[in-house]
CSV table of C-alpha atoms in Angstrom, one decimal:
chain,number,residue,atom,x,y,z
S,1,GLU,CA,-22.0,-4.2,-16.4
S,2,ALA,CA,-19.7,-1.2,-16.3
S,3,GLY,CA,-16.6,-1.4,-14.2
S,4,VAL,CA,-15.1,1.3,-12.0
S,5,THR,CA,-14.3,4.4,-14.1
S,6,GLN,CA,-12.0,7.2,-13.4
S,7,PHE,CA,-11.7,10.7,-14.9
S,8,PRO,CA,-9.4,12.0,-16.2
S,9,SER,CA,-6.9,9.3,-17.2
S,10,HIS,CA,-4.1,11.8,-17.2
S,11,SER,CA,-3.7,15.3,-15.7
S,12,VAL,CA,-0.7,17.6,-15.8
S,13,ILE,CA,-1.0,20.7,-13.6
S,14,GLU,CA,1.3,23.3,-12.2
S,15,LYS,CA,2.3,23.5,-8.6
S,16,GLY,CA,-0.2,25.5,-6.7
S,17,GLN,CA,-3.1,24.7,-8.9
S,18,THR,CA,-6.2,22.6,-8.0
S,19,VAL,CA,-7.1,19.3,-9.5
S,20,THR,CA,-10.3,17.2,-9.0
S,21,LEU,CA,-10.3,13.5,-9.8
S,22,ARG,CA,-13.5,11.6,-10.2
S,23,CYS,CA,-14.4,8.0,-9.6
S,24,ASP,CA,-17.6,6.2,-10.6
S,25,PRO,CA,-17.9,2.9,-8.7
S,26,ILE,CA,-19.7,-0.2,-9.9
S,27,SER,CA,-23.4,0.4,-9.4
S,28,GLY,CA,-24.6,-1.0,-6.1
S,29,HIS,CA,-21.2,-1.0,-4.4
S,30,ASP,CA,-21.5,0.7,-1.1
S,31,ASN,CA,-17.7,0.6,-0.4
S,32,LEU,CA,-15.5,3.0,-2.3
S,33,TYR,CA,-11.7,3.3,-1.8
S,34,TRP,CA,-9.0,5.7,-2.9
S,35,TYR,CA,-5.4,4.6,-3.2
S,36,ARG,CA,-2.2,6.2,-4.6
S,37,ARG,CA,1.0,4.9,-6.0
S,38,VAL,CA,3.9,7.3,-6.0
S,39,MET,CA,7.1,6.9,-8.0
S,40,GLY,CA,6.9,3.1,-8.5
S,41,LYS,CA,6.5,2.4,-4.8
S,42,GLU,CA,3.8,0.5,-3.0
S,43,ILE,CA,0.1,1.4,-3.6
S,44,LYS,CA,-1.0,3.2,-0.4
S,45,PHE,CA,-4.5,3.5,1.0
S,46,LEU,CA,-6.0,7.0,1.2
S,47,LEU,CA,-9.5,6.5,2.4
S,48,HIS,CA,-12.7,4.4,2.5
S,49,PHE,CA,-16.3,5.5,2.0
S,50,VAL,CA,-19.3,3.4,3.0
S,51,LYS,CA,-22.1,5.0,1.0
S,52,GLU,CA,-21.6,8.7,1.6
S,53,SER,CA,-19.8,8.4,4.9
S,54,LYS,CA,-16.1,8.4,5.5
S,55,GLN,CA,-15.3,5.1,7.2
S,56,ASP,CA,-11.6,5.5,7.4
S,57,GLU,CA,-9.5,8.4,6.2
S,58,SER,CA,-6.3,7.5,8.0
S,59,GLY,CA,-4.3,7.5,4.8
S,60,MET,CA,-5.0,11.0,3.7
S,61,PRO,CA,-1.6,12.7,3.6
S,62,ASN,CA,-2.7,16.2,4.7
S,63,ASN,CA,-5.5,18.8,4.6
S,64,ARG,CA,-4.7,19.7,1.0
S,65,PHE,CA,-6.7,16.5,0.0
S,66,LEU,CA,-10.5,16.5,0.2
S,67,ALA,CA,-12.6,13.6,-0.7
S,68,GLU,CA,-16.4,13.6,-1.1
S,69,ARG,CA,-19.0,11.1,-2.1
S,70,THR,CA,-22.2,12.9,-2.7
S,71,GLY,CA,-25.3,10.8,-2.3
S,72,GLY,CA,-23.2,7.7,-2.0
S,73,THR,CA,-22.6,7.4,-5.7
S,74,TYR,CA,-19.6,8.8,-7.4
S,75,SER,CA,-16.7,10.3,-5.5
S,76,THR,CA,-14.3,13.1,-6.1
S,77,LEU,CA,-10.8,13.7,-4.7
S,78,LYS,CA,-9.6,17.3,-4.8
S,79,VAL,CA,-6.0,18.4,-4.3
S,80,GLN,CA,-5.7,22.1,-3.5
S,81,PRO,CA,-3.1,23.4,-3.8
S,82,ALA,CA,-1.1,20.7,-5.6
S,83,GLU,CA,2.5,20.1,-4.7
S,84,LEU,CA,5.2,18.3,-6.6
S,85,GLU,CA,5.1,15.3,-4.2
S,86,ASP,CA,1.4,14.7,-5.1
S,87,SER,CA,2.4,13.3,-8.5
S,88,GLY,CA,1.5,9.7,-8.9
S,89,VAL,CA,-1.2,7.4,-10.0
S,90,TYR,CA,-4.5,7.6,-8.1
S,91,PHE,CA,-6.6,4.5,-8.0
S,92,CYS,CA,-10.2,4.1,-7.1
S,93,ALA,CA,-11.8,0.8,-6.1
S,94,SER,CA,-15.2,-0.4,-5.1
S,95,SER,CA,-16.7,-3.5,-3.4
S,96,GLN,CA,-19.8,-4.9,-2.1
S,97,ASP,CA,-20.0,-6.0,1.6
S,98,TRP,CA,-16.5,-7.1,2.5
S,99,VAL,CA,-17.1,-10.6,3.8
S,100,ARG,CA,-14.1,-13.0,4.2
S,101,GLY,CA,-14.3,-15.6,1.4
S,102,ARG,CA,-16.3,-13.4,-1.0
S,103,ALA,CA,-14.3,-10.2,-0.6
S,104,GLU,CA,-13.1,-8.6,-3.8
S,105,ALA,CA,-12.2,-5.0,-4.7
S,106,PHE,CA,-12.6,-3.8,-8.3
S,107,PHE,CA,-10.2,-1.2,-9.4
S,108,GLY,CA,-10.4,1.6,-12.0
S,109,GLN,CA,-7.6,2.3,-14.5
S,110,GLY,CA,-6.3,5.1,-12.4
S,111,THR,CA,-5.6,8.7,-12.9
S,112,ARG,CA,-2.0,9.7,-13.6
S,113,LEU,CA,-1.3,13.0,-12.0
S,114,THR,CA,1.8,15.0,-12.8
S,115,VAL,CA,2.5,18.2,-10.9
S,116,VAL,CA,5.2,20.4,-12.5
D,1,GLY,CA,1.3,-2.6,12.0
D,2,ASN,CA,0.4,-4.6,8.9
D,3,SER,CA,2.8,-4.6,6.0
D,4,VAL,CA,3.6,-6.6,2.8
D,5,THR,CA,7.1,-7.1,1.3
D,6,GLN,CA,7.7,-8.3,-2.2
D,7,MET,CA,10.8,-9.2,-4.1
D,8,GLU,CA,12.1,-6.3,-6.1
D,9,GLY,CA,11.9,-6.2,-9.8
D,10,PRO,CA,12.2,-5.9,-12.6
D,11,VAL,CA,12.2,-9.6,-13.3
D,12,THR,CA,13.0,-10.7,-16.9
D,13,LEU,CA,12.3,-14.3,-18.0
D,14,SER,CA,12.2,-16.2,-21.3
D,15,GLU,CA,8.9,-17.6,-22.4
D,16,GLU,CA,8.1,-21.0,-20.8
D,17,ALA,CA,10.4,-20.3,-17.8
D,18,PHE,CA,9.2,-20.9,-14.2
D,19,LEU,CA,8.2,-17.9,-12.3
D,20,THR,CA,8.3,-17.2,-8.6
D,21,ILE,CA,7.6,-13.8,-7.0
D,22,ASN,CA,8.2,-13.8,-3.3
D,23,CYS,CA,5.7,-12.1,-0.9
D,24,THR,CA,5.9,-12.0,2.9
D,25,TYR,CA,3.6,-10.2,5.2
D,26,THR,CA,3.3,-8.9,8.8
D,27,ALA,CA,-0.2,-8.8,10.2
D,28,THR,CA,-2.3,-9.2,13.3
D,29,GLY,CA,-5.1,-11.7,13.3
D,30,TYR,CA,-6.0,-13.7,10.3
D,31,PRO,CA,-5.7,-11.6,7.1
D,32,SER,CA,-6.9,-12.4,3.6
D,33,LEU,CA,-4.2,-12.4,1.0
D,34,PHE,CA,-4.3,-11.3,-2.6
D,35,TRP,CA,-2.4,-11.0,-5.8
D,36,TYR,CA,-3.4,-8.2,-8.2
D,37,VAL,CA,-2.0,-7.7,-11.7
D,38,GLN,CA,-1.7,-4.6,-13.7
D,39,TYR,CA,-1.2,-5.1,-17.5
D,40,PRO,CA,0.2,-2.3,-19.5
D,41,GLY,CA,-2.4,0.5,-19.9
D,42,GLU,CA,-4.9,-1.2,-17.7
D,43,GLY,CA,-6.2,-1.0,-14.1
D,44,LEU,CA,-5.5,-3.5,-11.3
D,45,GLN,CA,-7.2,-6.8,-11.6
D,46,LEU,CA,-7.6,-9.5,-9.0
D,47,LEU,CA,-5.5,-12.5,-10.0
D,48,LEU,CA,-6.1,-14.8,-7.1
D,49,LYS,CA,-6.8,-14.8,-3.4
D,50,ALA,CA,-6.7,-17.0,-0.3
D,51,THR,CA,-8.6,-16.3,2.9
D,52,LYS,CA,-7.2,-18.7,5.4
D,53,ALA,CA,-4.1,-20.6,6.2
D,54,ASP,CA,-3.1,-23.4,3.8
D,55,ASP,CA,-5.6,-22.2,1.2
D,56,LYS,CA,-4.3,-22.2,-2.4
D,57,GLY,CA,-5.5,-19.5,-4.8
D,58,SER,CA,-5.2,-20.2,-8.5
D,59,ASN,CA,-6.1,-18.6,-11.8
D,60,LYS,CA,-4.7,-18.5,-15.3
D,61,GLY,CA,-2.0,-21.0,-14.4
D,62,PHE,CA,-0.8,-18.9,-11.4
D,63,GLU,CA,-0.8,-20.3,-7.9
D,64,ALA,CA,-0.1,-19.0,-4.4
D,65,THR,CA,-0.5,-20.8,-1.1
D,66,TYR,CA,-1.2,-19.0,2.2
D,67,ARG,CA,1.5,-20.1,4.6
D,68,LYS,CA,0.9,-18.8,8.1
D,69,GLU,CA,4.0,-20.5,9.5
D,70,THR,CA,6.3,-18.6,7.2
D,71,THR,CA,3.9,-15.6,6.7
D,72,SER,CA,4.3,-15.9,3.0
D,73,PHE,CA,2.1,-15.9,-0.2
D,74,HIS,CA,4.6,-16.5,-3.0
D,75,LEU,CA,3.2,-16.4,-6.6
D,76,GLU,CA,4.2,-19.2,-9.0
D,77,LYS,CA,3.6,-20.2,-12.5
D,78,GLY,CA,5.1,-23.1,-14.2
D,79,SER,CA,5.5,-21.7,-17.7
D,80,VAL,CA,5.2,-18.0,-18.4
D,81,GLN,CA,4.0,-16.4,-21.6
D,82,VAL,CA,4.8,-13.1,-23.2
D,83,SER,CA,1.2,-12.0,-22.3
D,84,ASP,CA,2.1,-12.4,-18.6
D,85,SER,CA,4.3,-9.3,-18.8
D,86,ALA,CA,2.8,-7.0,-16.2
D,87,VAL,CA,3.2,-5.5,-12.7
D,88,TYR,CA,2.2,-7.9,-9.9
D,89,PHE,CA,1.1,-6.7,-6.5
D,90,CYS,CA,0.8,-8.7,-3.3
D,91,ALA,CA,-1.8,-7.4,-0.8
D,92,LEU,CA,-3.5,-8.2,2.4
D,93,SER,CA,-6.7,-7.3,4.1
D,94,ASN,CA,-7.5,-7.6,7.8
D,95,ASN,CA,-11.1,-8.0,6.6
D,96,GLN,CA,-12.3,-4.9,8.5
D,97,GLY,CA,-13.9,-2.8,5.8
D,98,GLY,CA,-11.8,-4.0,2.9
D,99,LYS,CA,-8.8,-1.8,3.2
D,100,LEU,CA,-5.9,-3.3,1.3
D,101,ILE,CA,-2.2,-3.1,2.1
D,102,PHE,CA,0.0,-3.6,-0.9
D,103,GLY,CA,3.6,-4.5,-1.5
D,104,GLN,CA,5.7,-2.3,-3.8
D,105,GLY,CA,4.9,-4.3,-6.9
D,106,THR,CA,7.1,-6.5,-9.1
D,107,GLU,CA,7.5,-5.8,-12.8
D,108,LEU,CA,7.7,-8.9,-14.9
D,109,SER,CA,8.9,-8.9,-18.5
D,110,VAL,CA,8.7,-12.1,-20.5
D,111,LYS,CA,10.7,-12.3,-23.7
D,112,PRO,CA,9.9,-14.6,-26.6
């Protein structure tokens, strides 16, 4: 069974440009999450989809970030326009129903974004 | 609000040394607690978890006990190997939707 896959693995863009990150969750996982780790700090939650609906987007830093999950399958995270402080590693994760005792989130390898 | 604090790294140990990585949390209610590990060049992997007070999670020789009285979930291993070199993240979930709150990560380097 394929795990969570993210594209691209690395991206270097100039300030002001647009970048789109993609995440393919594990098949059948309704829950999809985006996280970000900046400059070796803690991994911070960005948002949570349940199927195609945004369940919680409290961690999105500002309106330059747009996440979508068309048809409840893969998800994209667009940054437009990118700023220097957006540099970091963006992780995607997916899970089945989150039930205490069986809960587990499966993470992708991450996309390392560098804005210069 | 909910938060997780880990001991700062990097931590450098010799092979077969004892490892402790401290983790404390602040949370309302009864969170589930996790340790994730990121090996070089790979994504995050769940190492172990505990879902209620006094539970002990264990995997690959690592252990952590959910201590509600001290709000801690310290990671321990009796004898580390070079292959344990990685970044370790402590995390909690309030079990409402699966959102995880992470600590800042602790880099472990094990020398032969």
